[in-house]
Structure formats: C-alpha cells, structure tokens
Amino acid sequence: MIAKNKQQMDRLLLTNIGLLVTDNHGKPCLRGEEMAQMEVLHDAWLLVEDGRVKDFGVHSSQCTVQSAQLPADENTAQLNCELNTLNRELCTVDCHGGAVLPSFCDSHTHLVYAGSREGEFVDKIRGLSYAEIARRGGGILNSADRLHAMSEDELYRQAMQRIGEIVRKGTGAVEIKSGYGLNVDDELKMLRVIRRIRDTAPLRVMATFLGAHAVGRGYTQEAYVRLVIDEMIPEVGRQGLADFIDVFCDEGFFTPEETARILEAGAKWGLRPKIHGQELADSGGVEVAVEHGALSVDHLESMTDRDIRLLQPATTPSTIIPTALPGTSFFLNMPFAPGRKIIDAGLPLAIASDYNPGSTPSGDMKFVVSLACIKMRLLPAEAINAATINAAAAMGLSHDYGSLARGKVANFFVTDPLPGIDYIPYAYTQPIIRQVFLAGAAVDL
C-alpha cells in the first residue's frame, strides 16, 4: 500500500533530463489556442526545495556543485551560491535522458467503492444500455448495496490499492466522490474513508459529496431530495467532510430544478458546486452549472452548441471548467464529449478518468490523454494540458498543482527517454514512467 513518505529530502536535484515540461504561462487555466502551448526544455535540470519547485534550466557547460554534475546556464551562478551557502542535504537524481512532466491531476473519480461489476460489463456486451441496467437495479444501486455491506476498514483497504495504482501511473492530485451510499450513514462512511485517504496517501486528495448520485432504495424522488437537503448536507457540513458538492443532473436521475435546490443547500455549508451533466441526454446540466457558478461541469457526452455558447465569458461571470471523461465513452461505447469544439470556441477543457466500477474501471490518465487525442481530436499538448493544469483548475488547485513552475508543489514523474512529448499519447499502452515524485519525495513503486 502506498503511503505518505515521512522522509523528504531538503533539496532534490534532477540532472540529465532529456525533456522537461515547464510552465511558461503562469495562468490558473488555459483556454482555446493557449491549450496548444507547451514549453519543453531539452537537456535540462530541475531543483526542488522543501517539496516545491525551486528552479530549473538547461545544460550548456559542465560545473561541479557539491559532487553533483550540474551543467551551467544563465541561472547557474545564483544556483551555485544557494547550493553552496545553504548547509542542507542535497539528493541528486540522474534522469539518464528521460522526460520529466508534471503529475496528472484527475478531477473526477469514484474510486471508493465496494468490489467490481463485471457482470454488468457482460450485460453491456449483450446489448443492454446504461439506463436499462440501472432500471433493473444495477449500476449505482448495485454499488450502494455492496458498499452498505462492507466495513469501513475494508472499503479503505480496497480504495488504497486503487490509489497506489493511479500514483504509479502518474497521478499526483485526485478528486474522489461519494455517491454509493445513498443514505445518511453510508454517505458519511464513504466520506470518512476519503478523509482517511487524504490523511495517509502521498498525493493531494479533494473530497466531493455526491449524495444525489441516484435515488436510494425505498425513497420517492422528492423524499430522497429532501433527505439530501435536510439531513445529508448539514451532517457533511458539520463534520467538514467535503470540499465540493455534486449532483447527477441528467435524464432519469435529477432534474435541473432538483439540482438547483441541492446546490443552494450545499452553498449554505460552503460546498462549491460541481455538476455531472449532459451525459445521457440534453438535460440542462450546463445551464444549472452556469446559474450556480460551478467549478466544473463534467461528462458532456450530449453537450450541444447552445451549451458551448452558455460557457462563453460573455455569458457566465466565472470560469467553469468543462471536463470530458473519454474513458467513459470508450467503455460504454457512447459518443465522446465535443472536446475539439470546446477548445475551438476559446474555452478551457479538462479531462479526467471517471474511475468507477460500472462505467470506467480505470484510472490510467495516460490512456485518457491518448483517447482525448484519438477520439476527441486534441493535439498532444492540448490533451496533456487538459490532464494537468486545467484538471488542477477543475479542483481549485492550479495555484499549487498541475504544472512545474517555481514555487509550486513538486509533483512530477520521470519517464524512459522519449523522442518527444507527442510520443506519450501515441504509445497509448506503453508503460513509460520510471520514477514518481510527490511533494519532492520519491514514491516507492
């Protein structure tokens, strides 16, 4: 099980970096044509201090710094002074020509769940739709039944295995939703597990309350909405268990009117909205996201041109991050969100895994980047930016995560030598990550 590294070096120096992806824009998110911009330094070095990026540059001539061979550039004189005057431990890592990229940020997951649902996978192969499986008691309700029967410790153990999986695949910040409880006690159980993950895992974790994921068994629609508003939200707020609130605003789940009531109740407890919207139908999810200043609106497989216009800066006063989940479209064999249209309209775009047992049992963000290129026609730089800086923005974290900029948290991974950044989505199943560093500490893979 991957856990927080209690031994962090004061300073870490990475040398012989073949390709270093850095932040040359200083913006909280990228939109439109900006998404194709990426600064890549060749033959570079990176200095980390106290878990944050201190400096970086390119090699031009050799000089020795405390037994580490650090090629010099215009920043070297200042760097040499800092390294030699500070009496602090320095750990040097030779990247042997590998690339260094900021860790992926996965802004939409459901990775706390009880067991798998491969039986529904077979049902889909036989022709049943997502909605048909849900009507038969499968889907979200199936996961809720299993979660109810599982102990909190076992739920945590299973979730931490998945955390280890996504960390090894390059993710350094993740949002985790509740939503498989569907009653007060089990929703709180899920959120306690998420808090326990946040306290023990090495990556950054954000928690989202998604009690309105489906109507729990034994409730009418209205009775369940009242339960969420009157009992769940106040208890989540009192215990401080969530950063965000989410609603599945879609056909067969919750209406825009119900969604608005739930979001307004969450706002009273300081829970910022995130919306599941436009997955199964043109359901009004984008409109309610705009009306309530949501941080992101996610899924968008049924997004319309009108939705894109609603998200334009002239229409909405705040930046809402449209977030596509290509893995869901791949696994459910449904249309992909119109990522190319979103970017061409001058909007930001994030991509996330949607890791969950029913519609996307994978948290592999490298594969998500490849799908965004292959199926949504994003350029490699656009897809990587969507999975890093913009995905961090979709969690309100881009001030500290999502890019390698001076002062930001040093979350990154080192790859095998690559011919270029475009190779990452091109080689869509090839494992390329050799080392992972979170907050400047090496993670045992």
Short mmCIF file of N, CA, C and O in Angstrom, two decimals, residues 222-299:
data_model
loop_
_atom_site.label_atom_id
_atom_site.label_comp_id
_atom_site.label_asym_id
_atom_site.label_seq_id
_atom_site.Cartn_x
_atom_site.Cartn_y
_atom_site.Cartn_z
N GLU A 222 -38.87 12.82 -4.53
CA GLU A 222 -38.93 14.01 -3.69
C GLU A 222 -38.44 13.72 -2.27
O GLU A 222 -37.72 14.52 -1.66
N ALA A 223 -38.79 12.56 -1.73
CA ALA A 223 -38.36 12.22 -0.38
C ALA A 223 -36.83 12.11 -0.32
O ALA A 223 -36.21 12.52 0.67
N TYR A 224 -36.25 11.58 -1.37
CA TYR A 224 -34.79 11.45 -1.37
C TYR A 224 -34.12 12.82 -1.50
O TYR A 224 -33.12 13.09 -0.82
N VAL A 225 -34.66 13.69 -2.34
CA VAL A 225 -34.11 15.04 -2.45
C VAL A 225 -34.16 15.75 -1.09
O VAL A 225 -33.20 16.40 -0.67
N ARG A 226 -35.27 15.58 -0.37
CA ARG A 226 -35.39 16.18 0.96
C ARG A 226 -34.36 15.57 1.93
O ARG A 226 -33.79 16.29 2.76
N LEU A 227 -34.12 14.28 1.82
CA LEU A 227 -33.12 13.63 2.67
C LEU A 227 -31.74 14.24 2.43
O LEU A 227 -31.00 14.53 3.39
N VAL A 228 -31.39 14.42 1.17
CA VAL A 228 -30.10 15.02 0.84
C VAL A 228 -29.99 16.42 1.42
O VAL A 228 -28.97 16.79 2.04
N ILE A 229 -31.04 17.22 1.24
CA ILE A 229 -31.01 18.62 1.66
C ILE A 229 -31.08 18.76 3.18
O ILE A 229 -30.32 19.53 3.79
N ASP A 230 -31.99 18.04 3.80
CA ASP A 230 -32.29 18.26 5.23
C ASP A 230 -31.37 17.50 6.18
O ASP A 230 -31.16 17.94 7.31
N GLU A 231 -30.84 16.35 5.74
CA GLU A 231 -30.05 15.53 6.65
C GLU A 231 -28.60 15.33 6.19
O GLU A 231 -27.67 15.50 6.98
N MET A 232 -28.42 14.94 4.93
CA MET A 232 -27.06 14.63 4.49
C MET A 232 -26.18 15.87 4.48
O MET A 232 -25.08 15.88 5.08
N ILE A 233 -26.60 16.91 3.78
CA ILE A 233 -25.75 18.09 3.63
C ILE A 233 -25.39 18.72 4.97
O ILE A 233 -24.20 19.01 5.23
N PRO A 234 -26.34 18.93 5.89
CA PRO A 234 -25.95 19.51 7.18
C PRO A 234 -24.92 18.67 7.94
O PRO A 234 -24.00 19.22 8.56
N GLU A 235 -25.07 17.34 7.88
CA GLU A 235 -24.12 16.50 8.61
C GLU A 235 -22.75 16.51 7.95
O GLU A 235 -21.71 16.56 8.64
N VAL A 236 -22.72 16.49 6.62
CA VAL A 236 -21.44 16.61 5.91
C VAL A 236 -20.78 17.94 6.26
O VAL A 236 -19.57 18.01 6.52
N GLY A 237 -21.57 19.00 6.29
CA GLY A 237 -21.03 20.31 6.62
C GLY A 237 -20.53 20.39 8.05
O GLY A 237 -19.44 20.92 8.31
N ARG A 238 -21.29 19.87 8.99
CA ARG A 238 -20.88 19.92 10.40
C ARG A 238 -19.57 19.17 10.63
O ARG A 238 -18.73 19.61 11.42
N GLN A 239 -19.40 18.04 9.94
CA GLN A 239 -18.20 17.24 10.14
C GLN A 239 -17.04 17.67 9.23
O GLN A 239 -15.94 17.14 9.34
N GLY A 240 -17.30 18.62 8.32
CA GLY A 240 -16.24 19.11 7.44
C GLY A 240 -15.67 18.03 6.55
O GLY A 240 -14.45 17.95 6.35
N LEU A 241 -16.53 17.20 5.97
CA LEU A 241 -16.08 16.01 5.24
C LEU A 241 -15.91 16.23 3.74
O LEU A 241 -15.43 15.33 3.05
N ALA A 242 -16.32 17.37 3.19
CA ALA A 242 -16.25 17.55 1.74
C ALA A 242 -15.82 18.95 1.37
O ALA A 242 -16.08 19.92 2.11
N ASP A 243 -15.16 19.05 0.22
CA ASP A 243 -14.79 20.35 -0.36
C ASP A 243 -15.86 20.84 -1.33
O ASP A 243 -16.09 22.04 -1.45
N PHE A 244 -16.48 19.89 -2.05
CA PHE A 244 -17.41 20.22 -3.11
C PHE A 244 -18.72 19.44 -2.93
O PHE A 244 -18.78 18.45 -2.19
N ILE A 245 -19.75 19.89 -3.67
CA ILE A 245 -21.00 19.15 -3.77
C ILE A 245 -21.29 18.92 -5.24
O ILE A 245 -21.04 19.79 -6.08
N ASP A 246 -21.81 17.75 -5.56
CA ASP A 246 -22.07 17.37 -6.95
C ASP A 246 -23.47 16.77 -7.03
O ASP A 246 -24.01 16.26 -6.04
N VAL A 247 -24.08 16.86 -8.22
CA VAL A 247 -25.39 16.28 -8.49
C VAL A 247 -25.37 15.66 -9.88
O VAL A 247 -24.81 16.25 -10.81
N PHE A 248 -25.97 14.49 -10.01
CA PHE A 248 -26.10 13.85 -11.31
C PHE A 248 -27.36 14.42 -11.98
O PHE A 248 -28.45 13.89 -11.85
N CYS A 249 -27.16 15.55 -12.67
CA CYS A 249 -28.26 16.25 -13.33
C CYS A 249 -28.39 15.69 -14.74
O CYS A 249 -27.75 16.16 -15.67
N ASP A 250 -29.23 14.67 -14.87
CA ASP A 250 -29.35 14.03 -16.19
C ASP A 250 -30.66 13.27 -16.27
O ASP A 250 -31.36 13.06 -15.27
N GLU A 251 -30.98 12.85 -17.47
CA GLU A 251 -32.23 12.13 -17.73
C GLU A 251 -32.30 10.87 -16.89
O GLU A 251 -31.39 10.04 -16.89
N GLY A 252 -33.41 10.72 -16.13
CA GLY A 252 -33.58 9.54 -15.29
C GLY A 252 -32.96 9.66 -13.91
O GLY A 252 -33.06 8.72 -13.11
N PHE A 253 -32.33 10.81 -13.62
CA PHE A 253 -31.69 10.97 -12.31
C PHE A 253 -32.25 12.21 -11.61
O PHE A 253 -33.29 12.14 -10.99
N PHE A 254 -31.63 13.38 -11.71
CA PHE A 254 -32.12 14.57 -11.03
C PHE A 254 -32.33 15.69 -12.03
O PHE A 254 -31.50 15.91 -12.92
N THR A 255 -33.44 16.40 -11.89
CA THR A 255 -33.79 17.49 -12.80
C THR A 255 -32.99 18.74 -12.48
O THR A 255 -32.42 18.87 -11.38
N PRO A 256 -32.94 19.71 -13.40
CA PRO A 256 -32.27 20.97 -13.08
C PRO A 256 -32.86 21.66 -11.86
O PRO A 256 -32.12 22.27 -11.07
N GLU A 257 -34.17 21.59 -11.69
CA GLU A 257 -34.80 22.22 -10.54
C GLU A 257 -34.36 21.54 -9.24
O GLU A 257 -34.03 22.22 -8.25
N GLU A 258 -34.34 20.22 -9.21
CA GLU A 258 -33.87 19.49 -8.03
C GLU A 258 -32.39 19.77 -7.78
O GLU A 258 -31.96 19.95 -6.63
N THR A 259 -31.63 19.81 -8.87
CA THR A 259 -30.21 20.10 -8.75
C THR A 259 -29.98 21.46 -8.11
O THR A 259 -29.14 21.61 -7.21
N ALA A 260 -30.73 22.47 -8.56
CA ALA A 260 -30.58 23.82 -8.02
C ALA A 260 -30.87 23.84 -6.51
O ALA A 260 -30.15 24.49 -5.73
N ARG A 261 -31.91 23.14 -6.09
CA ARG A 261 -32.25 23.10 -4.66
C ARG A 261 -31.11 22.48 -3.85
O ARG A 261 -30.76 22.97 -2.77
N ILE A 262 -30.54 21.43 -4.37
CA ILE A 262 -29.46 20.74 -3.65
C ILE A 262 -28.21 21.62 -3.60
O ILE A 262 -27.55 21.73 -2.55
N LEU A 263 -27.88 22.26 -4.71
CA LEU A 263 -26.69 23.12 -4.73
C LEU A 263 -26.85 24.31 -3.79
O LEU A 263 -25.90 24.72 -3.12
N GLU A 264 -28.05 24.88 -3.74
CA GLU A 264 -28.30 26.01 -2.84
C GLU A 264 -28.15 25.58 -1.38
O GLU A 264 -27.61 26.33 -0.56
N ALA A 265 -28.60 24.38 -1.07
CA ALA A 265 -28.43 23.88 0.30
C ALA A 265 -26.96 23.66 0.61
O ALA A 265 -26.48 23.96 1.72
N GLY A 266 -26.20 23.13 -0.36
CA GLY A 266 -24.77 22.92 -0.15
C GLY A 266 -24.00 24.22 0.03
O GLY A 266 -23.06 24.30 0.82
N ALA A 267 -24.43 25.27 -0.71
CA ALA A 267 -23.74 26.56 -0.62
C ALA A 267 -23.81 27.13 0.79
O ALA A 267 -22.88 27.82 1.24
N LYS A 268 -24.87 26.84 1.52
CA LYS A 268 -25.01 27.34 2.89
C LYS A 268 -23.94 26.75 3.81
O LYS A 268 -23.65 27.31 4.87
N TRP A 269 -23.38 25.61 3.40
CA TRP A 269 -22.32 24.96 4.19
C TRP A 269 -20.95 25.12 3.53
O TRP A 269 -20.00 24.43 3.88
N GLY A 270 -20.85 26.03 2.57
CA GLY A 270 -19.57 26.32 1.94
C GLY A 270 -19.11 25.28 0.93
O GLY A 270 -17.92 25.24 0.59
N LEU A 271 -20.03 24.46 0.41
CA LEU A 271 -19.67 23.43 -0.57
C LEU A 271 -19.82 23.99 -1.98
O LEU A 271 -20.93 24.33 -2.40
N ARG A 272 -18.74 24.09 -2.71
CA ARG A 272 -18.78 24.65 -4.06
C ARG A 272 -19.31 23.60 -5.04
O ARG A 272 -18.95 22.42 -4.97
N PRO A 273 -20.15 24.00 -6.01
CA PRO A 273 -20.77 23.02 -6.91
C PRO A 273 -19.83 22.47 -7.97
O PRO A 273 -18.96 23.18 -8.49
N LYS A 274 -20.01 21.21 -8.27
CA LYS A 274 -19.50 20.53 -9.45
C LYS A 274 -20.69 19.71 -9.99
O LYS A 274 -21.45 19.16 -9.21
N ILE A 275 -20.83 19.63 -11.31
CA ILE A 275 -22.04 19.04 -11.88
C ILE A 275 -21.70 17.87 -12.80
O ILE A 275 -20.82 17.96 -13.65
N HIS A 276 -22.40 16.73 -12.59
CA HIS A 276 -22.50 15.69 -13.61
C HIS A 276 -23.58 16.16 -14.59
O HIS A 276 -24.73 16.30 -14.19
N GLY A 277 -23.25 16.41 -15.83
CA GLY A 277 -24.29 16.91 -16.73
C GLY A 277 -24.09 16.49 -18.17
O GLY A 277 -22.97 16.26 -18.63
N GLN A 278 -25.20 16.44 -18.88
CA GLN A 278 -25.22 16.20 -20.33
C GLN A 278 -24.53 14.89 -20.72
O GLN A 278 -23.93 14.80 -21.78
N GLU A 279 -24.62 13.88 -19.84
CA GLU A 279 -24.03 12.58 -20.20
C GLU A 279 -25.00 11.76 -21.05
O GLU A 279 -24.64 11.28 -22.13
N LEU A 280 -26.21 11.59 -20.56
CA LEU A 280 -27.17 10.69 -21.22
C LEU A 280 -28.12 11.41 -22.15
O LEU A 280 -28.71 10.79 -23.03
N ALA A 281 -28.28 12.72 -21.95
CA ALA A 281 -29.22 13.49 -22.77
C ALA A 281 -28.92 14.97 -22.59
O ALA A 281 -28.13 15.37 -21.72
N ASP A 282 -29.56 15.81 -23.40
CA ASP A 282 -29.50 17.26 -23.24
C ASP A 282 -30.41 17.61 -22.07
O ASP A 282 -31.59 17.88 -22.23
N SER A 283 -29.82 17.60 -20.87
CA SER A 283 -30.62 17.60 -19.64
C SER A 283 -30.59 18.90 -18.86
O SER A 283 -31.14 18.97 -17.76
N GLY A 284 -29.93 19.92 -19.37
CA GLY A 284 -29.87 21.19 -18.67
C GLY A 284 -28.75 21.30 -17.66
O GLY A 284 -28.70 22.26 -16.88
N GLY A 285 -27.81 20.37 -17.67
CA GLY A 285 -26.74 20.39 -16.68
C GLY A 285 -25.82 21.58 -16.81
O GLY A 285 -25.38 22.15 -15.81
N VAL A 286 -25.51 21.99 -18.04
CA VAL A 286 -24.64 23.14 -18.22
C VAL A 286 -25.32 24.41 -17.74
O VAL A 286 -24.71 25.26 -17.07
N GLU A 287 -26.60 24.56 -18.05
CA GLU A 287 -27.32 25.77 -17.65
C GLU A 287 -27.34 25.92 -16.13
O GLU A 287 -27.09 27.01 -15.60
N VAL A 288 -27.62 24.84 -15.40
CA VAL A 288 -27.65 24.94 -13.94
C VAL A 288 -26.24 25.17 -13.38
O VAL A 288 -26.07 25.86 -12.37
N ALA A 289 -25.22 24.65 -14.06
CA ALA A 289 -23.84 24.91 -13.65
C ALA A 289 -23.52 26.40 -13.76
O ALA A 289 -22.89 26.98 -12.88
N VAL A 290 -23.94 27.01 -14.85
CA VAL A 290 -23.71 28.44 -15.06
C VAL A 290 -24.46 29.27 -14.02
O VAL A 290 -23.91 30.21 -13.42
N GLU A 291 -25.71 28.91 -13.77
CA GLU A 291 -26.54 29.68 -12.84
C GLU A 291 -25.98 29.65 -11.42
O GLU A 291 -26.17 30.61 -10.66
N HIS A 292 -25.27 28.57 -11.07
CA HIS A 292 -24.80 28.43 -9.69
C HIS A 292 -23.28 28.52 -9.56
O HIS A 292 -22.73 28.20 -8.50
N GLY A 293 -22.60 28.99 -10.61
CA GLY A 293 -21.17 29.21 -10.52
C GLY A 293 -20.37 27.98 -10.21
O GLY A 293 -19.45 28.01 -9.37
N ALA A 294 -20.70 26.87 -10.85
CA ALA A 294 -20.00 25.61 -10.60
C ALA A 294 -18.52 25.73 -10.97
O ALA A 294 -18.14 26.48 -11.87
N LEU A 295 -17.69 25.00 -10.26
CA LEU A 295 -16.27 24.96 -10.57
C LEU A 295 -16.04 24.21 -11.88
O LEU A 295 -15.20 24.58 -12.69
N SER A 296 -16.81 23.13 -12.09
CA SER A 296 -16.70 22.37 -13.34
C SER A 296 -18.04 21.75 -13.67
O SER A 296 -18.89 21.57 -12.80
N VAL A 297 -18.21 21.44 -14.94
CA VAL A 297 -19.36 20.66 -15.39
C VAL A 297 -18.78 19.49 -16.19
O VAL A 297 -18.02 19.68 -17.12
N ASP A 298 -19.11 18.27 -15.78
CA ASP A 298 -18.39 17.08 -16.22
C ASP A 298 -19.28 16.11 -16.98
O ASP A 298 -20.50 16.05 -16.75
N HIS A 299 -18.66 15.32 -17.82
CA HIS A 299 -19.24 14.32 -18.74
C HIS A 299 -19.39 14.96 -20.11
O HIS A 299 -18.55 14.80 -20.96
#
